[in-house]
Amino acid sequence: MSTVSTPMASTAPLINKDRVIDWLGIAPFVIFALLFLIIPTLYLVVGAFLTPEGEFTFKNIGDLFTPSIMSAYWISIRVSVASALGGALIGFFLAWAVVLGGCLPLSARRF
């Protein structure tokens, strides 16, 4: 005589509360990223391809290459390069002063 086994109903809950609590730690970051990064970016990307009346267009993208916009790009690039170089120089000289100025213990200056 053979026995037939019937599957037992699982008593495990559908949602593991420990896992939910673990994911709650990143909830503020996800909310912040959605509100201030993802949604505004999507709004701008979609709006770049729409006219003020809401129709699809590539004209806005083509207008990015007008002389006034290109001039603004180059000014922005020059300011960015100047600030990056200035920050790198200031950082280099500050690090140099800390390492050679005797503010660090000798063991930390041997690298």
mmCIF file with all atom_site columns, C-alpha atoms in Angstrom:
data_model
loop_
_atom_site.group_PDB
_atom_site.id
_atom_site.type_symbol
_atom_site.label_atom_id
_atom_site.label_alt_id
_atom_site.label_comp_id
_atom_site.label_asym_id
_atom_site.label_entity_id
_atom_site.label_seq_id
_atom_site.pdbx_PDB_ins_code
_atom_site.Cartn_x
_atom_site.Cartn_y
_atom_site.Cartn_z
_atom_site.occupancy
_atom_site.B_iso_or_equiv
_atom_site.pdbx_formal_charge
_atom_site.auth_seq_id
_atom_site.auth_comp_id
_atom_site.auth_asym_id
_atom_site.auth_atom_id
_atom_site.pdbx_PDB_model_num
ATOM 1   C CA . MET A 1 1   ? 0.000  0.000  0.000   1.00 0.00 ? 1   MET A CA 1
ATOM 2   C CA . SER A 1 2   ? 1.391  3.396  -0.934  1.00 0.00 ? 2   SER A CA 1
ATOM 3   C CA . THR A 1 3   ? 0.816  6.633  0.817   1.00 0.00 ? 3   THR A CA 1
ATOM 4   C CA . VAL A 1 4   ? 0.018  9.848  -0.910  1.00 0.00 ? 4   VAL A CA 1
ATOM 5   C CA . SER A 1 5   ? 1.446  12.957 0.604   1.00 0.00 ? 5   SER A CA 1
ATOM 6   C CA . THR A 1 6   ? -0.381 16.190 0.251   1.00 0.00 ? 6   THR A CA 1
ATOM 7   C CA . PRO A 1 7   ? 1.534  19.455 0.198   1.00 0.00 ? 7   PRO A CA 1
ATOM 8   C CA . MET A 1 8   ? 1.399  21.325 3.454   1.00 0.00 ? 8   MET A CA 1
ATOM 9   C CA . ALA A 1 9   ? 0.282  24.910 3.458   1.00 0.00 ? 9   ALA A CA 1
ATOM 10  C CA . SER A 1 10  ? 3.181  27.233 4.159   1.00 0.00 ? 10  SER A CA 1
ATOM 11  C CA . THR A 1 11  ? 2.929  29.179 7.377   1.00 0.00 ? 11  THR A CA 1
ATOM 12  C CA . ALA A 1 12  ? 5.556  31.724 6.320   1.00 0.00 ? 12  ALA A CA 1
ATOM 13  C CA . PRO A 1 13  ? 4.166  35.243 5.878   1.00 0.00 ? 13  PRO A CA 1
ATOM 14  C CA . LEU A 1 14  ? 4.069  36.733 2.407   1.00 0.00 ? 14  LEU A CA 1
ATOM 15  C CA . ILE A 1 15  ? 6.060  39.766 3.525   1.00 0.00 ? 15  ILE A CA 1
ATOM 16  C CA . ASN A 1 16  ? 9.090  39.330 5.719   1.00 0.00 ? 16  ASN A CA 1
ATOM 17  C CA . LYS A 1 17  ? 8.951  42.159 8.273   1.00 0.00 ? 17  LYS A CA 1
ATOM 18  C CA . ASP A 1 18  ? 12.699 42.037 8.894   1.00 0.00 ? 18  ASP A CA 1
ATOM 19  C CA . ARG A 1 19  ? 13.346 42.687 5.233   1.00 0.00 ? 19  ARG A CA 1
ATOM 20  C CA . VAL A 1 20  ? 10.893 45.558 5.137   1.00 0.00 ? 20  VAL A CA 1
ATOM 21  C CA . ILE A 1 21  ? 12.595 47.157 8.128   1.00 0.00 ? 21  ILE A CA 1
ATOM 22  C CA . ASP A 1 22  ? 15.989 46.755 6.433   1.00 0.00 ? 22  ASP A CA 1
ATOM 23  C CA . TRP A 1 23  ? 14.734 48.531 3.301   1.00 0.00 ? 23  TRP A CA 1
ATOM 24  C CA . LEU A 1 24  ? 13.246 51.384 5.347   1.00 0.00 ? 24  LEU A CA 1
ATOM 25  C CA . GLY A 1 25  ? 16.788 52.624 5.922   1.00 0.00 ? 25  GLY A CA 1
ATOM 26  C CA . ILE A 1 26  ? 17.137 53.693 2.298   1.00 0.00 ? 26  ILE A CA 1
ATOM 27  C CA . ALA A 1 27  ? 13.625 55.140 2.029   1.00 0.00 ? 27  ALA A CA 1
ATOM 28  C CA . PRO A 1 28  ? 14.754 58.742 2.760   1.00 0.00 ? 28  PRO A CA 1
ATOM 29  C CA . PHE A 1 29  ? 17.413 58.505 0.045   1.00 0.00 ? 29  PHE A CA 1
ATOM 30  C CA . VAL A 1 30  ? 14.950 57.069 -2.482  1.00 0.00 ? 30  VAL A CA 1
ATOM 31  C CA . ILE A 1 31  ? 12.407 59.793 -1.697  1.00 0.00 ? 31  ILE A CA 1
ATOM 32  C CA . PHE A 1 32  ? 15.082 62.497 -1.960  1.00 0.00 ? 32  PHE A CA 1
ATOM 33  C CA . ALA A 1 33  ? 16.422 61.084 -5.235  1.00 0.00 ? 33  ALA A CA 1
ATOM 34  C CA . LEU A 1 34  ? 12.941 60.895 -6.721  1.00 0.00 ? 34  LEU A CA 1
ATOM 35  C CA . LEU A 1 35  ? 11.889 64.375 -5.657  1.00 0.00 ? 35  LEU A CA 1
ATOM 36  C CA . PHE A 1 36  ? 15.062 66.281 -6.454  1.00 0.00 ? 36  PHE A CA 1
ATOM 37  C CA . LEU A 1 37  ? 16.899 64.244 -9.114  1.00 0.00 ? 37  LEU A CA 1
ATOM 38  C CA . ILE A 1 38  ? 14.806 61.773 -11.088 1.00 0.00 ? 38  ILE A CA 1
ATOM 39  C CA . ILE A 1 39  ? 11.468 63.588 -11.480 1.00 0.00 ? 39  ILE A CA 1
ATOM 40  C CA . PRO A 1 40  ? 13.027 66.984 -12.395 1.00 0.00 ? 40  PRO A CA 1
ATOM 41  C CA . THR A 1 41  ? 15.375 65.302 -14.875 1.00 0.00 ? 41  THR A CA 1
ATOM 42  C CA . LEU A 1 42  ? 12.514 63.453 -16.551 1.00 0.00 ? 42  LEU A CA 1
ATOM 43  C CA . TYR A 1 43  ? 10.502 66.689 -16.646 1.00 0.00 ? 43  TYR A CA 1
ATOM 44  C CA . LEU A 1 44  ? 13.359 68.494 -18.420 1.00 0.00 ? 44  LEU A CA 1
ATOM 45  C CA . VAL A 1 45  ? 14.117 65.672 -20.866 1.00 0.00 ? 45  VAL A CA 1
ATOM 46  C CA . VAL A 1 46  ? 10.476 65.283 -21.864 1.00 0.00 ? 46  VAL A CA 1
ATOM 47  C CA . GLY A 1 47  ? 10.001 69.066 -22.024 1.00 0.00 ? 47  GLY A CA 1
ATOM 48  C CA . ALA A 1 48  ? 13.005 69.436 -24.336 1.00 0.00 ? 48  ALA A CA 1
ATOM 49  C CA . PHE A 1 49  ? 11.082 67.574 -27.028 1.00 0.00 ? 49  PHE A CA 1
ATOM 50  C CA . LEU A 1 50  ? 7.781  69.440 -26.638 1.00 0.00 ? 50  LEU A CA 1
ATOM 51  C CA . THR A 1 51  ? 6.518  72.787 -27.898 1.00 0.00 ? 51  THR A CA 1
ATOM 52  C CA . PRO A 1 52  ? 4.695  75.125 -25.479 1.00 0.00 ? 52  PRO A CA 1
ATOM 53  C CA . GLU A 1 53  ? 1.453  73.671 -26.887 1.00 0.00 ? 53  GLU A CA 1
ATOM 54  C CA . GLY A 1 54  ? 2.590  70.115 -26.001 1.00 0.00 ? 54  GLY A CA 1
ATOM 55  C CA . GLU A 1 55  ? 3.424  68.877 -29.513 1.00 0.00 ? 55  GLU A CA 1
ATOM 56  C CA . PHE A 1 56  ? 6.543  66.818 -30.266 1.00 0.00 ? 56  PHE A CA 1
ATOM 57  C CA . THR A 1 57  ? 9.473  68.710 -31.839 1.00 0.00 ? 57  THR A CA 1
ATOM 58  C CA . PHE A 1 58  ? 13.226 68.561 -32.400 1.00 0.00 ? 58  PHE A CA 1
ATOM 59  C CA . LYS A 1 59  ? 13.454 72.359 -32.824 1.00 0.00 ? 59  LYS A CA 1
ATOM 60  C CA . ASN A 1 60  ? 14.430 72.902 -29.178 1.00 0.00 ? 60  ASN A CA 1
ATOM 61  C CA . ILE A 1 61  ? 17.378 70.538 -29.575 1.00 0.00 ? 61  ILE A CA 1
ATOM 62  C CA . GLY A 1 62  ? 18.428 72.227 -32.817 1.00 0.00 ? 62  GLY A CA 1
ATOM 63  C CA . ASP A 1 63  ? 18.297 75.627 -31.123 1.00 0.00 ? 63  ASP A CA 1
ATOM 64  C CA . LEU A 1 64  ? 21.020 74.509 -28.705 1.00 0.00 ? 64  LEU A CA 1
ATOM 65  C CA . PHE A 1 65  ? 23.568 75.098 -31.481 1.00 0.00 ? 65  PHE A CA 1
ATOM 66  C CA . THR A 1 66  ? 22.813 78.782 -32.044 1.00 0.00 ? 66  THR A CA 1
ATOM 67  C CA . PRO A 1 67  ? 25.769 81.162 -31.592 1.00 0.00 ? 67  PRO A CA 1
ATOM 68  C CA . SER A 1 68  ? 24.487 82.666 -28.330 1.00 0.00 ? 68  SER A CA 1
ATOM 69  C CA . ILE A 1 69  ? 24.012 79.248 -26.712 1.00 0.00 ? 69  ILE A CA 1
ATOM 70  C CA . MET A 1 70  ? 27.400 78.004 -27.968 1.00 0.00 ? 70  MET A CA 1
ATOM 71  C CA . SER A 1 71  ? 29.023 81.122 -26.513 1.00 0.00 ? 71  SER A CA 1
ATOM 72  C CA . ALA A 1 72  ? 27.396 80.397 -23.158 1.00 0.00 ? 72  ALA A CA 1
ATOM 73  C CA . TYR A 1 73  ? 28.693 76.792 -23.336 1.00 0.00 ? 73  TYR A CA 1
ATOM 74  C CA . TRP A 1 74  ? 32.277 77.974 -23.876 1.00 0.00 ? 74  TRP A CA 1
ATOM 75  C CA . ILE A 1 75  ? 32.077 80.485 -21.031 1.00 0.00 ? 75  ILE A CA 1
ATOM 76  C CA . SER A 1 76  ? 30.784 77.739 -18.747 1.00 0.00 ? 76  SER A CA 1
ATOM 77  C CA . ILE A 1 77  ? 33.554 75.362 -19.823 1.00 0.00 ? 77  ILE A CA 1
ATOM 78  C CA . ARG A 1 78  ? 36.242 78.006 -19.223 1.00 0.00 ? 78  ARG A CA 1
ATOM 79  C CA . VAL A 1 79  ? 34.882 78.816 -15.757 1.00 0.00 ? 79  VAL A CA 1
ATOM 80  C CA . SER A 1 80  ? 34.753 75.082 -14.932 1.00 0.00 ? 80  SER A CA 1
ATOM 81  C CA . VAL A 1 81  ? 38.342 74.495 -16.060 1.00 0.00 ? 81  VAL A CA 1
ATOM 82  C CA . ALA A 1 82  ? 39.586 77.546 -14.149 1.00 0.00 ? 82  ALA A CA 1
ATOM 83  C CA . SER A 1 83  ? 37.840 76.508 -10.929 1.00 0.00 ? 83  SER A CA 1
ATOM 84  C CA . ALA A 1 84  ? 39.065 72.912 -11.249 1.00 0.00 ? 84  ALA A CA 1
ATOM 85  C CA . LEU A 1 85  ? 42.658 74.024 -11.785 1.00 0.00 ? 85  LEU A CA 1
ATOM 86  C CA . GLY A 1 86  ? 42.422 76.574 -8.978  1.00 0.00 ? 86  GLY A CA 1
ATOM 87  C CA . GLY A 1 87  ? 41.033 73.969 -6.573  1.00 0.00 ? 87  GLY A CA 1
ATOM 88  C CA . ALA A 1 88  ? 43.699 71.463 -7.586  1.00 0.00 ? 88  ALA A CA 1
ATOM 89  C CA . LEU A 1 89  ? 46.486 74.001 -7.018  1.00 0.00 ? 89  LEU A CA 1
ATOM 90  C CA . ILE A 1 90  ? 45.133 75.096 -3.652  1.00 0.00 ? 90  ILE A CA 1
ATOM 91  C CA . GLY A 1 91  ? 44.680 71.474 -2.606  1.00 0.00 ? 91  GLY A CA 1
ATOM 92  C CA . PHE A 1 92  ? 48.183 70.566 -3.746  1.00 0.00 ? 92  PHE A CA 1
ATOM 93  C CA . PHE A 1 93  ? 49.816 73.383 -1.826  1.00 0.00 ? 93  PHE A CA 1
ATOM 94  C CA . LEU A 1 94  ? 47.751 72.707 1.294   1.00 0.00 ? 94  LEU A CA 1
ATOM 95  C CA . ALA A 1 95  ? 48.697 69.023 1.205   1.00 0.00 ? 95  ALA A CA 1
ATOM 96  C CA . TRP A 1 96  ? 52.318 69.940 0.580   1.00 0.00 ? 96  TRP A CA 1
ATOM 97  C CA . ALA A 1 97  ? 52.305 72.323 3.544   1.00 0.00 ? 97  ALA A CA 1
ATOM 98  C CA . VAL A 1 98  ? 50.765 69.711 5.845   1.00 0.00 ? 98  VAL A CA 1
ATOM 99  C CA . VAL A 1 99  ? 53.207 66.975 4.846   1.00 0.00 ? 99  VAL A CA 1
ATOM 100 C CA . LEU A 1 100 ? 56.366 69.105 4.852   1.00 0.00 ? 100 LEU A CA 1
ATOM 101 C CA . GLY A 1 101 ? 55.342 71.563 7.535   1.00 0.00 ? 101 GLY A CA 1
ATOM 102 C CA . GLY A 1 102 ? 55.711 69.184 10.431  1.00 0.00 ? 102 GLY A CA 1
ATOM 103 C CA . CYS A 1 103 ? 52.014 69.048 11.337  1.00 0.00 ? 103 CYS A CA 1
ATOM 104 C CA . LEU A 1 104 ? 51.906 65.306 10.767  1.00 0.00 ? 104 LEU A CA 1
ATOM 105 C CA . PRO A 1 105 ? 53.717 62.698 12.827  1.00 0.00 ? 105 PRO A CA 1
ATOM 106 C CA . LEU A 1 106 ? 56.868 61.341 11.204  1.00 0.00 ? 106 LEU A CA 1
ATOM 107 C CA . SER A 1 107 ? 55.263 57.930 10.646  1.00 0.00 ? 107 SER A CA 1
ATOM 108 C CA . ALA A 1 108 ? 52.549 59.513 8.483   1.00 0.00 ? 108 ALA A CA 1
ATOM 109 C CA . ARG A 1 109 ? 55.039 61.503 6.373   1.00 0.00 ? 109 ARG A CA 1
ATOM 110 C CA . ARG A 1 110 ? 57.051 58.480 5.197   1.00 0.00 ? 110 ARG A CA 1
ATOM 111 C CA . PHE A 1 111 ? 54.687 57.513 2.369   1.00 0.00 ? 111 PHE A CA 1
#
